[in-house]
């Protein structure tokens, strides 16, 4: 077949410009957070002479590798505030970005399998409600009604003793989210520059003045780091440290099936989280590999454990086949909360540490990080998530709400 | 799945081990003298090297002993395995003489002489 | 060491025995019917006396313990012993002494007390772990094939010799695996995993009950 016979390429959603000599701000990393940050910089702060520099292709990092779970049922006030704000943004973004990225508020269940789980979950439901987050406690019968394919009998090793449920939570189509932001960014004048790896920073004393890239040097007033798993590498180039450890995190999909799974089910205890995507594939997330890694792949035993958990909870899945598995590199912190704010380097800002659960935070990360970059000071919502909390001790421990599963 | 050569037991599946993070972190000599920044560094800041990384592992299902390992965090290749308390070997400079090279190299017999202790940094 | 038991002691022994339930007891019938005599058989050897020892084998305390146990193993895989008392290597300074049920102090034996006395006040520990694990004996020409379905160690006789014991994983759970003869193995799962592992092994044995497909 010659090129003449190929159909027209669909409309390109963004230009592929060459980098300019200088920008008012440069965002490092073309994942969801970099895109959302650029979007809000342009939209809310009128900064349009800006660029996103992405070493690979747009959304080729965690953005298009995650299991797309969106929820806001975190324990502490600070987290509930930022994740709930994100959820409210998710609710209006399809209209604002003029792109239906299939945000589906089908609810998310977090299963409890032990008495400890039950107590922790009920406590969290209470905390959520005080923060205006729609959270409910379901008994096993109600769990079964919402998700009939779940095994709620007591013949399994860790029977389901109940679940928290957030009806407004759900999933979205992550690559479409990236494209939606990218198209809007492009319309607003943002340069999205792919295949452009940042290899160093130019500093004047403690102040950053430019970035070195695989496509030449670019001068800039400000730099915002949105490099997820590679945040430590970039911080080191810039001369400061981050309390981040990068780990492989894996997920997998089955082949396509009839609709069988109406909601999203997460179990931190036996460790699996499952939804059925719009086309019909079962999407499941695993745990992180214990070791530090940048290899974008993890160990098979992690997948095996996750499958064992999935089949025990959903006996019907025993007949499904794994189609693909893959891994991303997640940037974990010790309190399972992100870092969004200023850095020791003047005019350089960092958004990282979202670890295994930053997809849901994308709009709020973008909004608050753009505010921080534009004004030089944090937004109310990201103030508690400053780097300095590791010195003050004001940690925001979300291991209970986050565990590894997000 | 990594195949890790325990200095005591020889090559075993990764599932028999637990990860202990960055190696060679010494407990502060004078904890009371540390500033908040230094405490933060000690408690929360660890290297996150992309490349050759010195880290601790424990053979939890086997001999329950800790040891150090040099591993590439991108290729996941294991470059050296050495005892707790021993300094980090040079890599790649010292590659040929590093103890317990890569999976399979260390056998229980040859490693019986490797000093092991759970002390050290 | 124990002298001849008095009637009162014997009564107590019977009482102890009657009260006991071994971790694999409820599977006894399934083990019997799932075994294929001559090919592969699975049985539980309940209530072995097991004592955890932590001691530097080069030390005086180590030497005194070793004199009771018939040596202490020096390296991974080694088992030392004299007669019915054997010591398995768990780590450079950690060993498991395994002896028959009668050696236990509650049954007129004195192994735990003797080992405790041997260590004395020297650094180390002697802990009665008899209730920690049970023992499954898997034997027959297909015993190795059954284990190889889940064990990632090289079990070929060229590598894994009779008289060797290793701490490893079977079916994702930690066990001690002791090759006691060319075709017989003793597997020590912790009590809470005994049911799971017993059923797992039974399942792995099933194919050998059917005629081989040519
Ligand atoms: C398997 C998996 C499942 C997940 N499931 C969920 C979930 O269900 N719900 C949820 O909320 N979160 C989930 N997450 C987490 C979520 O994906 C991340 O927290 C989030 O995507 C991180 O933000 P990002 O999209 O900007 O990251 P990324 O898409 O990783 O963006 C970072 C970008 O920076 C680029 N970069 C790095 N170094 C440089 C450099 N030197 N120069 C230029 N560019 C550079 C990278 O190439 C990359 O494209 C999951 C993650 C994984 C891996
Ligand atoms: Zn070992």
Coordinates of N, CA and C and ligand atoms in Angstrom, one line a residue, chain B residues 6-10 12 17 59 62-65 67, chain C residues 89, ligand 2:
Chain B
X6 N 23.0 -14.5 48.0 CA 23.3 -14.2 49.4 C 24.7 -14.7 49.7
X7 N 25.4 -13.9 50.5 CA 26.8 -14.3 50.8 C 26.8 -15.6 51.6
X8 N 25.8 -15.9 52.3 CA 25.7 -17.1 53.1 C 25.1 -18.3 52.3
X9 N 24.1 -18.0 51.5 CA 23.3 -19.1 51.0 C 23.4 -19.3 49.5
X10 N 24.0 -18.4 48.8 CA 24.1 -18.5 47.3 C 22.9 -17.9 46.7
X12 N 19.5 -16.9 45.2 CA 18.1 -17.2 45.6 C 17.2 -16.1 44.9
X17 N 14.1 -12.2 49.9 CA 14.8 -11.1 50.5 C 13.9 -9.9 50.8
X59 N 18.4 -11.4 53.8 CA 17.9 -12.7 53.3 C 16.9 -13.2 54.3
X62 N 15.9 -16.8 54.3 CA 17.0 -17.8 54.5 C 17.7 -17.5 55.8
X63 N 19.0 -17.0 55.7 CA 19.8 -16.9 56.8 C 19.6 -15.7 57.7
X64 N 18.6 -14.8 57.3 CA 18.2 -13.7 58.0 C 19.4 -12.7 58.3
X65 N 20.4 -12.7 57.4 CA 21.5 -11.8 57.6 C 21.4 -10.7 56.5
X67 N 23.2 -7.7 54.2 CA 24.4 -7.5 53.4 C 24.2 -6.3 52.5
Chain C
X89 N 21.2 -25.9 60.0 CA 21.8 -24.5 59.9 C 20.7 -23.5 59.4
Ligands
LIG2 ZN1 21.2 -16.2 53.1

